[in-house]
Amino acid sequence: MITSARGEVIDASDSASARFLNRETSDLHFKSRVLAFAEDPAIPLLERAKFLAIVAGNLDEFYMVRVAGLKRQQSAGLTTLSADGLTPTQQLAAISKQVGRLMERHAAAFADDVLPALRERDIQIVRWPEISKSQRREMAAVFRERIFPILTPLAVDPGHPFPYISNRSLNLAVFIEDAEGRVRFARVKVPPLLPRLMPIEEGRCYIPLEDVIAANVSDLFPGMEVLTSHVFRVTRDAELEMDDDGAEDLLNALEQELTRRRFSKAVRLEIERGTPDHLLEMLMRELQVDAPDIFELPGPLDLSCLVELMQINRPDLKDAPFQPVTHPSLLPTEDAPADVFAAIRGGDILVHHPYESFANSVQLFIEQAAADPDVLAIKQTLYRTSGESPIVDALIEAAEAGKQVVVLVEIKARFDEIANINWARTLERAGCHVVYGLVGLKTHCKLCMVVRQEGDRLRRYVHIGTGNYNPATARIYEDLGLLTADERLGADIGSLFNYLTGYSRHESYDSLLVAPHEMRQRMIALIEREAAIASRGDPARIVFKLNALVDEAIIDALYKASQTGVNIDIIARGICALRPGVHGLSDNIHVRSIVGRFLEHSRIYYFANGSAEELYIGSADLMHRNLDRRVEVIVRVAADELKRRLCGILDLALADTTGSWRLGKSGKWSRITSTKDAAAARLLPRNGASPEEAPADAPLSLQKELIRRASQA
């Protein structure tokens, strides 16, 4: 028997809620773990402020996507149950309570902890009543010169309907009295393109932009008296509802839907504490927001602005700088720069970002391909990339040099749709063949194939990664990439590109697991093979490192494997719907999560397979969207040296005691602090040899250890 998140005592044998944790509440638990880093005094202070900003942004996205989706189900009258047996209405009620506690804790971490600590270190964020008269004069001048010309007050009266409040905008609700004594209402939008934290006296003192506007808002209403002003913020549904089946022009269809998205339904209202009831009632009525979706918080609202503090030159309050190193196989010599193609011919290369440089590996691979006269073709997927993308620049250069360049741009990548449309058109104008993916599917796999003329033969060079072709995120996301010239793998990737760009119906691959056709079935088969080994009485082991585990069929396969004696560890950064440690169901399954300086983003799938270990890396998490609605690729890593390296990463992840949390069978997470947790979680000896020497009996950080090893390489 276990106790569910709703307080019920349930039996693992007869209840869906005993077998599965709720996806949405698990996601919110992840945000809580990130918030714990903002609360941790051992973390450098400006990094803690950054974690507060990350949590604020993550909650926005959660409401725009997950809550919005549940609300659409609720409005349609759907009573479809989640995997753990909850209706949309029940899930929304549970979310509202959990988010309320999380947002209160978030606000308290800022006001009671981070803000005073910043002031102690000569970085002040102040409100208008706290600044001096001279500072008020300074900010009044700033208002007149830099802010006032941008503002547009919108009146609300019989001739002016309540204005549209855009998604994630910060707004002032202003009450004014005219000469005849009539009280009027107006809305003033806080300009999103100006810094939210306005510097005072060019020092390390900052004031929220909305405070400066509120204190000087009377300039917008000459001849009238400003009575009060109050800050509020709206979050809206940001999911696209475009049906691309049969769309003649996918770009135009998407652009039209993006326009409609701006006017989507409000799903959350944030107000500053002290907002009068009559204003709240008006906002609820006009925005059509229900009470459970209203959050009254101490100001300032929207703490995502705290990321602006990272621009301050205070290295003593930040993580120690780390410069990614170049992979040993890709180092230049005294006489010549690195030859990526020669290095790959010498053997498969596994690059690990951000510890190893993206610019000197993946980016260099594409740039050398663009410049190499022997390269005939480049084929690549682009899901997300950076604002100024050297990857796109290289592809354009290749096309202009006469090479055949095929780029599959996923224009439905959430929140990057506009940027990807622009990239697609830029690439087309340069002569690249641009493909927009398959109807009904997102192309999420991370692939680049280079075809090179070498003597009388063509050789394929391939990169398969776990992360996007984005140099900016490659410095803060932890990801893996395989560079190889393996012929069978190259043939598989070639067939997959033909499937993505043409009418090929090739659905079976030798070296790859590809979604949506076969990944779930083959993953389950690998789990079942491990279960069969355990059933014979032999040691069996599974370790998954991934972002999210939600798919019920795979979870059930893991449960069955656990019952046969397979020792299973799940390292899930974010969402995990599996219940570990339930007697008779998942006794042999352990789940942990790692949060740290870098976003753990790689996916590694380990199967002991007796003495013939198999390891896979790729773009796919084990979620419905990845397995059913996306084109994903997982590749088997064959080289022994690379397999040992992946096992070393998993070993360190299982030994981490500074950024790790353990999931209990009730669905609650607890922080791991004891080194005893590491000993039981080691991987099996590899190929009959002893595992790598265990870490010393001292706190161990996966990320710090990998930084140390990279720096000493």
XYZ file of C-alpha atoms in Angstrom:
713
model
C 0.000 0.000 0.000
C 1.141 3.564 -0.732
C -0.349 6.999 -0.253
C -1.152 8.987 -3.392
C -0.606 12.707 -3.914
C -4.322 13.144 -3.097
C -3.883 11.451 0.280
C -5.540 8.160 -0.714
C -4.188 4.790 0.358
C -3.857 2.767 -2.814
C -2.780 -0.701 -3.844
C -0.268 -1.135 -6.643
C -2.195 -4.074 -8.037
C -5.470 -2.382 -8.917
C -5.020 1.375 -9.346
C -3.729 3.484 -12.223
C -2.677 6.135 -9.716
C -0.532 3.525 -7.974
C 1.288 2.707 -11.191
C 1.757 6.210 -12.577
C 2.538 9.642 -11.196
C 0.778 12.644 -12.678
C 2.738 14.219 -15.496
C 1.835 17.809 -14.616
C 2.568 17.621 -10.910
C 5.838 15.847 -11.703
C 6.747 18.766 -13.954
C 5.997 21.203 -11.126
C 8.189 19.140 -8.791
C 11.039 19.706 -11.248
C 10.485 23.460 -11.067
C 10.585 23.117 -7.291
C 13.996 21.436 -7.535
C 15.285 24.302 -9.671
C 13.909 26.754 -7.103
C 15.853 24.917 -4.403
C 19.051 26.067 -6.129
C 17.891 29.678 -5.843
C 17.358 29.039 -2.134
C 20.748 27.377 -1.615
C 23.275 29.745 0.074
C 26.120 27.600 -1.263
C 25.312 28.728 -4.816
C 26.917 32.037 -5.955
C 24.454 34.859 -5.395
C 23.922 36.062 -8.956
C 23.485 32.447 -10.043
C 20.720 32.147 -7.439
C 19.040 35.200 -8.957
C 19.343 33.538 -12.356
C 17.632 30.399 -11.046
C 14.757 32.576 -9.798
C 14.469 33.983 -13.320
C 14.511 30.468 -14.810
C 11.689 29.310 -12.540
C 9.590 32.345 -13.498
C 10.059 31.614 -17.196
C 9.369 27.899 -16.721
C 6.094 28.615 -14.947
C 5.054 30.901 -17.792
C 5.653 28.135 -20.308
C 3.885 25.600 -18.096
C 0.745 27.749 -18.099
C 0.962 28.652 -21.772
C 1.227 25.006 -22.822
C 0.216 22.466 -20.198
C -2.480 24.364 -18.285
C -3.832 25.820 -21.528
C -4.160 22.324 -22.963
C -6.054 21.064 -19.933
C -8.342 24.086 -20.078
C -9.154 23.362 -23.711
C -10.067 19.811 -22.741
C -12.199 21.113 -19.888
C -13.985 23.640 -22.121
C -14.735 20.901 -24.649
C -16.391 18.864 -21.911
C -13.804 16.088 -22.129
C -13.512 13.812 -19.132
C -10.579 11.823 -20.467
C -8.509 10.486 -17.601
C -4.775 11.027 -17.289
C -2.553 7.994 -16.802
C -2.983 8.342 -13.025
C -6.766 8.547 -13.293
C -7.530 12.289 -13.067
C -9.939 14.310 -15.216
C -8.806 17.657 -16.656
C -10.799 19.466 -13.956
C -9.152 17.454 -11.180
C -5.710 18.077 -12.645
C -6.342 21.819 -12.903
C -7.439 21.949 -9.269
C -4.306 20.099 -8.137
C -2.103 22.329 -10.315
C -3.597 25.535 -8.914
C -2.814 24.509 -5.336
C 0.700 23.321 -6.148
C 1.516 26.408 -8.234
C 0.163 28.680 -5.509
C 2.585 27.213 -2.993
C 5.434 27.296 -5.495
C 4.873 30.946 -6.449
C 4.653 32.012 -2.809
C 7.897 30.198 -2.108
C 9.448 31.768 -5.207
C 8.444 35.274 -4.131
C 9.684 34.663 -0.580
C 13.051 33.367 -1.832
C 13.513 36.664 -3.627
C 12.145 39.081 -1.016
C 13.438 37.415 2.147
C 16.678 35.848 0.968
C 18.176 36.865 -2.378
C 17.199 40.549 -2.256
C 18.750 41.212 1.201
C 21.843 39.229 0.193
C 22.220 41.371 -2.928
C 22.009 44.530 -0.841
C 24.702 43.242 1.475
C 26.931 42.936 -1.582
C 26.210 46.428 -2.886
C 23.625 45.426 -5.496
C 20.300 47.027 -4.701
C 16.878 46.543 -6.245
C 14.703 49.263 -4.761
C 11.109 50.417 -5.053
C 10.097 54.039 -5.629
C 9.393 54.947 -1.956
C 12.946 53.883 -1.060
C 14.867 56.231 -3.352
C 16.025 59.748 -2.514
C 14.702 63.019 -3.926
C 17.735 63.416 -6.183
C 17.269 59.894 -7.495
C 13.592 60.613 -8.150
C 14.560 63.669 -10.185
C 17.047 61.575 -12.144
C 14.475 58.910 -12.912
C 11.844 61.516 -13.801
C 14.256 62.839 -16.422
C 14.845 59.305 -17.692
C 11.069 58.863 -17.885
C 10.568 61.990 -19.977
C 13.459 61.263 -22.341
C 13.389 57.475 -22.780
C 10.071 56.088 -21.600
C 7.276 58.644 -22.050
C 7.477 58.765 -25.881
C 6.936 54.991 -26.081
C 3.901 54.762 -23.809
C 0.332 54.606 -25.086
C -2.394 54.924 -22.447
C -5.592 53.149 -23.445
C -8.812 54.476 -21.930
C -11.732 52.250 -21.002
C -15.170 53.849 -21.267
C -18.351 53.424 -23.344
C -16.457 54.557 -26.445
C -13.307 52.560 -25.748
C -13.670 48.835 -25.002
C -11.344 47.069 -22.619
C -8.041 46.692 -24.514
C -6.452 43.431 -25.480
C -3.772 42.456 -22.940
C -0.945 40.650 -24.711
C 0.652 37.478 -23.446
C 3.204 37.879 -20.635
C 2.920 41.655 -20.761
C 3.279 43.759 -17.626
C 0.580 46.392 -17.274
C -0.487 49.276 -15.085
C -4.165 49.597 -14.265
C -4.577 53.338 -13.630
C -7.570 55.060 -11.993
C -7.848 58.783 -12.737
C -10.359 61.504 -11.881
C -11.358 64.151 -14.407
C -12.282 67.773 -13.739
C -15.949 66.823 -13.292
C -15.088 64.316 -10.549
C -15.696 61.233 -12.698
C -13.358 58.285 -12.089
C -11.870 56.821 -15.231
C -9.823 53.705 -15.927
C -6.873 53.340 -18.297
C -4.342 50.671 -19.048
C -0.665 51.448 -19.653
C 1.549 48.674 -21.003
C 5.088 48.486 -19.643
C 7.322 48.526 -22.768
C 8.872 45.054 -23.165
C 11.875 46.289 -25.177
C 13.273 48.468 -22.385
C 15.356 47.018 -19.537
C 13.067 45.944 -16.736
C 15.613 46.934 -14.091
C 16.519 50.601 -14.616
C 19.946 51.622 -13.263
C 20.087 54.640 -10.955
C 23.095 56.977 -10.875
C 24.962 54.498 -13.071
C 25.626 52.455 -9.983
C 24.585 49.039 -8.823
C 21.181 50.281 -7.803
C 18.162 49.303 -9.882
C 14.485 50.135 -9.847
C 11.709 48.255 -11.696
C 10.601 50.018 -14.860
C 6.945 49.831 -13.795
C 7.766 51.809 -10.639
C 9.259 54.620 -12.720
C 6.188 54.668 -14.964
C 3.733 54.563 -12.051
C 5.481 57.432 -10.257
C 5.347 59.621 -13.368
C 2.158 58.339 -14.973
C 0.377 61.660 -14.364
C 2.367 63.044 -17.320
C 0.178 60.834 -19.517
C -3.032 62.389 -18.185
C -2.619 66.195 -18.045
C -5.544 67.986 -16.435
C -6.550 64.856 -14.525
C -5.652 63.491 -11.123
C -4.141 60.030 -10.832
C -5.800 58.247 -7.919
C -4.071 54.861 -7.899
C -2.198 52.483 -10.149
C -1.721 48.746 -9.821
C 0.440 46.240 -11.696
C -0.988 43.098 -13.281
C 0.218 40.470 -15.726
C -1.542 37.970 -17.976
C -0.419 34.590 -19.318
C -2.214 33.242 -22.393
C -2.622 29.963 -24.234
C 0.346 29.689 -26.608
C -0.360 26.332 -28.232
C -0.832 26.321 -31.968
C -3.962 24.594 -33.210
C -2.951 24.521 -36.840
C -4.008 21.485 -38.825
C -1.196 21.060 -41.339
C -2.843 18.094 -43.021
C -3.210 19.164 -46.616
C -2.061 22.733 -46.045
C -0.939 24.007 -49.416
C 1.447 26.536 -47.923
C 2.651 25.473 -44.519
C 4.529 28.720 -43.905
C 1.479 30.869 -44.598
C -0.760 28.609 -42.525
C 1.645 28.812 -39.598
C 2.015 32.586 -39.860
C -1.769 32.986 -39.757
C -1.985 30.771 -36.692
C 0.802 32.732 -34.969
C -1.262 35.882 -35.497
C -4.294 34.180 -33.943
C -2.155 33.019 -31.014
C -1.740 36.652 -29.934
C -5.464 36.755 -29.157
C -5.725 33.423 -27.380
C -7.470 32.795 -24.084
C -5.991 34.035 -20.806
C -4.993 31.180 -18.498
C -3.370 33.019 -15.570
C -3.580 36.449 -13.952
C -0.878 37.757 -11.613
C -1.601 40.834 -9.514
C 0.391 42.741 -6.950
C -0.655 42.304 -3.362
C -3.048 45.076 -2.322
C -4.954 45.247 -5.603
C -8.476 46.512 -4.756
C -11.418 44.149 -5.138
C -13.214 46.293 -7.705
C -10.175 46.188 -10.022
C -9.777 42.459 -9.554
C -13.453 41.900 -10.374
C -13.093 43.949 -13.560
C -9.969 42.060 -14.639
C -11.633 38.722 -13.961
C -14.668 39.768 -15.997
C -12.812 41.290 -18.928
C -10.083 38.660 -19.133
C -12.447 35.773 -18.320
C -10.088 34.345 -15.725
C -11.365 32.155 -12.885
C -10.357 32.511 -9.255
C -8.041 29.434 -9.165
C -5.940 31.037 -11.903
C -5.374 34.320 -10.042
C -2.198 34.723 -8.017
C -1.717 37.685 -5.689
C 1.971 38.214 -5.020
C 4.313 40.769 -3.495
C 5.924 42.906 -6.177
C 7.718 43.065 -8.406
C 5.856 40.640 -10.646
C 7.655 38.567 -13.281
C 11.023 37.865 -11.730
C 12.389 36.608 -15.040
C 13.888 40.122 -15.176
C 16.500 39.013 -12.637
C 18.494 37.464 -15.469
C 19.513 41.063 -16.313
C 21.675 41.051 -13.181
C 24.023 38.562 -14.841
C 25.358 41.495 -16.884
C 26.894 42.969 -13.729
C 30.661 42.562 -13.589
C 30.865 40.709 -10.296
C 32.771 37.466 -10.926
C 32.869 36.895 -7.172
C 29.083 36.359 -7.270
C 29.024 34.004 -10.254
C 30.182 30.512 -11.077
C 33.876 30.326 -11.851
C 34.390 30.829 -15.587
C 34.899 27.672 -17.609
C 36.258 27.535 -21.132
C 35.243 24.420 -23.076
C 38.198 22.379 -24.245
C 38.771 20.946 -27.694
C 38.327 17.204 -28.093
C 41.818 15.622 -28.317
C 41.075 14.164 -31.758
C 40.221 17.620 -33.116
C 43.210 19.609 -31.865
C 45.139 21.575 -34.489
C 48.845 20.950 -34.949
C 51.632 23.501 -35.124
C 51.606 23.194 -38.893
C 47.927 22.915 -39.741
C 44.430 23.391 -38.399
C 42.417 20.385 -37.373
C 41.169 18.196 -40.224
C 37.776 17.018 -39.022
C 37.321 14.468 -41.802
C 40.706 12.854 -41.206
C 39.974 12.717 -37.485
C 36.634 10.989 -38.062
C 38.224 8.493 -40.460
C 40.581 7.632 -37.616
C 37.676 6.449 -35.493
C 34.316 7.505 -34.099
C 34.412 10.654 -31.967
C 32.104 11.351 -29.036
C 31.891 15.017 -28.042
C 30.423 16.107 -24.727
C 29.129 19.671 -24.479
C 29.617 22.091 -22.792
C 32.762 20.446 -21.438
C 34.086 20.062 -24.970
C 33.744 22.880 -27.448
C 30.798 22.889 -29.840
C 32.573 25.463 -32.022
C 35.663 23.262 -32.388
C 33.722 20.081 -33.120
C 30.200 20.150 -34.540
C 30.358 23.710 -35.860
C 33.843 23.065 -37.283
C 32.542 19.899 -38.976
C 29.860 21.883 -40.818
C 32.126 24.844 -41.585
C 34.868 22.624 -43.040
C 32.264 20.774 -45.079
C 31.049 24.085 -46.491
C 34.572 25.136 -47.482
C 35.886 21.757 -48.690
C 35.841 21.475 -52.519
C 35.548 17.687 -52.233
C 32.265 17.908 -50.340
C 29.354 17.462 -52.734
C 26.351 17.598 -50.416
C 25.282 18.539 -46.893
C 21.997 17.404 -45.393
C 20.928 18.723 -42.013
C 18.002 19.075 -39.629
C 17.435 22.378 -37.811
C 15.055 22.425 -34.856
C 16.381 25.452 -32.968
C 19.469 27.541 -33.561
C 20.957 30.776 -32.281
C 20.013 34.323 -33.287
C 23.196 34.851 -35.304
C 23.862 31.318 -36.428
C 27.302 30.295 -37.728
C 25.658 26.982 -38.667
C 23.224 28.725 -41.016
C 26.049 30.920 -42.346
C 28.055 27.800 -43.221
C 25.102 26.184 -44.989
C 24.562 29.352 -47.026
C 28.261 29.416 -47.918
C 28.049 25.796 -49.062
C 25.025 26.467 -51.247
C 26.650 29.513 -52.795
C 29.703 27.369 -53.579
C 27.494 25.058 -55.624
C 27.141 22.208 -53.172
C 23.797 20.502 -52.777
C 22.465 21.659 -49.421
C 19.275 20.214 -47.992
C 17.989 21.655 -44.731
C 14.969 20.321 -42.918
C 13.729 23.275 -40.867
C 11.139 22.469 -38.208
C 9.004 25.590 -38.361
C 6.622 24.228 -35.710
C 9.307 24.236 -32.975
C 7.388 25.794 -30.092
C 8.211 29.478 -29.411
C 10.803 29.459 -32.220
C 8.294 29.431 -35.065
C 8.928 32.984 -36.257
C 12.727 32.639 -36.059
C 12.603 29.345 -37.973
C 10.352 30.802 -40.678
C 12.902 33.573 -41.144
C 15.792 31.086 -41.275
C 13.912 28.957 -43.788
C 13.403 31.888 -46.130
C 17.015 33.028 -45.732
C 18.257 29.549 -46.637
C 15.911 29.317 -49.617
C 17.100 32.648 -50.971
C 20.691 31.361 -50.773
C 19.838 28.348 -52.927
C 19.414 25.694 -50.231
C 16.716 23.080 -50.651
C 14.502 23.714 -47.634
C 12.041 21.091 -46.436
C 9.465 21.725 -43.718
C 9.072 18.226 -42.363
C 6.368 15.611 -42.553
C 2.663 16.221 -42.269
C 1.508 15.705 -38.699
C 5.010 15.217 -37.280
C 7.698 17.450 -35.831
C 11.243 16.646 -36.878
C 13.172 16.735 -33.616
C 16.167 14.520 -34.485
C 19.613 16.164 -34.597
C 21.337 15.009 -37.778
C 23.933 16.267 -40.199
C 25.299 14.214 -43.089
C 28.169 15.294 -45.325
C 28.831 13.477 -48.624
C 32.454 13.789 -49.727
C 34.265 12.655 -52.873
C 37.372 10.680 -51.902
C 39.185 9.226 -54.888
C 36.781 7.048 -56.828
C 34.276 6.680 -53.990
C 31.803 8.736 -52.005
C 32.061 8.673 -48.224
C 29.353 9.773 -45.810
C 30.305 11.607 -42.619
C 27.601 11.911 -39.995
C 26.878 13.814 -36.798
C 24.076 12.542 -34.557
C 23.388 14.567 -31.431
C 21.195 14.889 -28.398
C 20.984 18.704 -28.593
C 20.199 21.416 -31.090
C 22.619 22.986 -33.556
C 22.771 26.063 -31.368
C 26.174 27.449 -30.315
C 24.571 29.561 -27.566
C 22.756 26.762 -25.746
C 25.699 24.406 -26.330
C 27.527 26.405 -23.632
C 24.823 25.863 -21.010
C 23.091 22.613 -22.061
C 24.780 19.295 -21.396
C 24.624 17.241 -24.602
C 26.404 14.519 -26.524
C 27.227 14.115 -30.194
C 28.624 11.253 -32.265
C 30.815 11.987 -35.297
C 31.316 8.922 -37.472
C 32.073 7.676 -40.966
C 30.649 4.209 -40.306
C 29.255 2.967 -43.623
C 26.184 1.176 -42.280
C 25.258 4.126 -40.108
C 25.795 6.496 -43.028
C 23.498 4.368 -45.173
C 20.841 4.466 -42.447
C 21.052 8.256 -42.171
C 20.901 8.574 -45.953
C 17.723 6.475 -46.027
C 16.244 8.535 -43.200
C 16.884 11.812 -45.032
C 15.195 10.333 -48.111
C 12.211 9.534 -45.923
C 12.167 13.078 -44.535
C 12.501 14.850 -47.866
C 10.808 12.523 -50.333
C 8.351 9.674 -50.629
C 10.570 6.937 -49.249
C 8.788 4.596 -46.860
C 11.961 3.094 -45.428
C 10.998 2.363 -41.805
C 13.572 -0.158 -40.546
C 17.195 0.678 -39.788
C 20.240 -1.339 -38.785
C 22.000 1.081 -36.432
C 19.200 3.450 -35.457
C 16.009 3.465 -33.425
C 13.652 5.821 -35.251
C 10.344 7.264 -34.082
C 7.477 7.218 -34.767
C 7.782 3.868 -36.563
C 9.664 1.506 -34.292
C 11.342 3.244 -31.374
C 8.826 2.260 -28.701
C 8.705 -1.380 -29.831
C 12.481 -1.717 -30.058
C 13.019 0.012 -26.721
C 10.551 -2.377 -25.089
C 12.303 -5.316 -26.775
C 15.627 -4.203 -25.270
C 14.009 -3.970 -21.828
C 12.426 -7.409 -22.260
C 15.779 -8.884 -23.298
C 17.263 -7.637 -20.024
C 14.315 -9.162 -18.153
C 14.946 -12.504 -19.852
C 18.581 -12.402 -18.732
C 17.477 -11.743 -15.141
C 14.947 -14.578 -15.350
C 17.828 -16.977 -16.015
C 19.424 -15.833 -12.774
C 22.135 -13.729 -14.417
C 22.897 -10.120 -13.428
C 20.861 -7.629 -15.435
C 21.047 -3.856 -15.480
C 19.305 -0.891 -17.131
C 20.226 2.782 -16.725
C 18.367 5.566 -18.513
C 19.546 9.181 -18.422
C 16.918 11.388 -20.009
C 14.802 14.492 -19.608
C 11.413 12.862 -19.133
C 9.865 9.414 -18.695
C 6.107 9.389 -19.283
C 5.192 6.652 -21.787
C 3.013 4.087 -20.023
C 3.963 1.144 -22.257
C 7.662 1.631 -21.558
C 7.027 2.206 -17.846
C 5.048 -1.042 -17.688
C 7.910 -2.850 -19.433
C 10.300 -1.463 -16.814
C 7.948 -2.610 -14.047
C 7.933 -6.151 -15.471
C 11.718 -6.104 -15.796
C 12.027 -5.000 -12.177
C 9.838 -7.909 -11.101
C 12.221 -10.357 -12.794
C 15.164 -8.893 -10.885
C 16.604 -6.333 -13.305
C 18.383 -3.552 -11.398
C 17.120 -0.290 -12.941
C 18.218 3.305 -12.433
C 16.403 6.229 -14.031
C 18.166 9.612 -14.092
C 15.296 11.888 -15.133
C 16.081 15.588 -15.110
C 12.453 16.675 -15.267
C 9.256 14.652 -15.481
C 8.979 11.058 -14.282
C 5.601 9.304 -14.225
C 7.084 6.028 -12.942
C 6.627 5.140 -9.263
C 9.852 3.604 -7.928
C 10.235 1.282 -4.983
C 6.638 0.008 -4.839
C 6.554 -3.503 -3.380
C 5.639 -6.065 -5.988
C 5.760 -3.518 -8.785
C 9.026 -1.575 -8.904
C 11.154 -2.831 -6.004
C 14.325 -2.727 -8.123
C 13.795 0.669 -9.735
C 15.469 3.812 -8.409
C 14.841 7.307 -9.779
C 16.980 10.377 -9.308
C 17.177 13.839 -10.846
C 20.180 16.128 -11.268
C 19.970 19.926 -11.334
C 23.052 22.070 -11.705
C 24.908 24.847 -13.425
C 24.283 23.232 -16.822
C 20.941 21.911 -18.005
C 21.242 18.121 -18.101
C 19.923 17.433 -21.597
C 21.606 14.337 -23.030
C 19.784 11.041 -23.401
C 21.797 7.882 -22.695
C 20.231 4.416 -22.691
C 22.302 1.623 -21.120
C 21.569 -2.126 -21.246
C 24.041 -4.523 -19.620
C 23.080 -7.344 -22.036
C 25.108 -9.875 -20.099
C 28.739 -9.075 -20.816
C 28.002 -7.358 -24.163
C 26.853 -3.916 -23.048
C 24.756 -1.838 -25.401
C 24.586 1.960 -25.134
C 22.498 4.389 -27.143
C 22.342 8.179 -27.360
C 19.865 10.391 -29.183
C 17.245 13.089 -29.305
C 14.283 11.216 -27.841
C 12.825 11.238 -24.374
C 10.367 8.476 -23.513
C 7.193 10.517 -23.910
C 4.150 10.141 -26.144
C 5.071 13.201 -28.200
C 8.575 11.872 -28.889
C 7.514 8.342 -29.722
C 4.315 9.079 -31.647
C 4.346 12.645 -32.971
C 7.987 13.387 -33.727
C 10.748 12.082 -35.931
C 13.412 11.081 -33.426
C 16.674 9.173 -33.712
C 18.592 7.125 -31.170
C 21.902 5.628 -32.292
C 23.826 2.697 -30.889
C 27.361 3.627 -29.843
C 29.599 0.757 -30.910
C 33.215 1.705 -30.151
C 34.431 0.271 -26.843
C 36.294 3.443 -25.883
C 33.173 5.552 -26.416
C 31.027 3.072 -24.490
C 33.444 3.277 -21.559
C 33.207 7.050 -21.665
C 29.398 6.968 -21.589
C 29.499 4.514 -18.689
C 31.811 6.894 -16.852
C 29.270 9.696 -17.266
C 26.512 7.458 -15.925
C 28.694 6.361 -13.019
C 29.303 9.982 -12.024
C 25.611 10.814 -12.376
C 24.740 7.949 -10.061
C 27.406 9.050 -7.576
C 26.397 12.738 -7.472
C 25.534 13.967 -3.965
C 25.365 17.731 -4.456
C 22.744 18.309 -7.154
C 20.687 15.129 -6.952
C 17.195 14.328 -5.708
C 15.648 10.918 -5.126
C 12.035 10.121 -6.053
C 10.025 8.212 -3.471
C 7.129 5.883 -4.185
C 4.634 8.506 -2.960
C 5.796 10.901 -5.679
C 7.799 13.158 -3.363
C 11.394 14.134 -4.065
C 14.097 14.386 -1.403
C 17.598 15.761 -1.802
C 20.483 13.287 -1.785
C 23.334 14.229 0.507
C 24.873 10.895 1.545
C 27.680 9.186 -0.334
C 26.110 5.864 0.652
C 23.603 6.411 -2.140
C 26.404 6.211 -4.702
C 27.756 2.785 -3.797
C 24.547 0.865 -4.560
C 23.981 2.598 -7.861
C 27.190 1.715 -9.695
C 27.094 0.165 -13.131
C 27.983 -3.479 -13.571
C 31.639 -4.359 -14.185
C 32.272 -3.906 -17.871
C 33.489 -6.859 -19.917
C 34.572 -8.670 -16.767
C 36.723 -5.789 -15.505
C 36.197 -3.920 -12.275
C 34.270 -0.680 -12.543
C 36.153 2.580 -12.414
C 37.485 3.492 -9.035
C 34.634 4.791 -6.901
C 34.677 8.454 -5.862
C 36.176 9.247 -2.494
C 33.895 9.342 0.532
C 33.161 13.033 0.027
C 30.475 15.115 -1.671
C 30.662 14.693 -5.424
C 29.227 16.939 -8.134
C 28.758 15.376 -11.556
C 29.209 18.695 -13.343
C 32.141 19.954 -11.284
C 33.924 16.654 -11.724
C 33.425 16.747 -15.490
C 34.717 20.337 -15.561
C 37.765 19.230 -13.553
C 38.465 16.321 -15.879
C 38.035 18.449 -19.002
C 40.340 21.141 -17.622
C 43.052 18.592 -16.828
C 42.794 16.699 -20.096
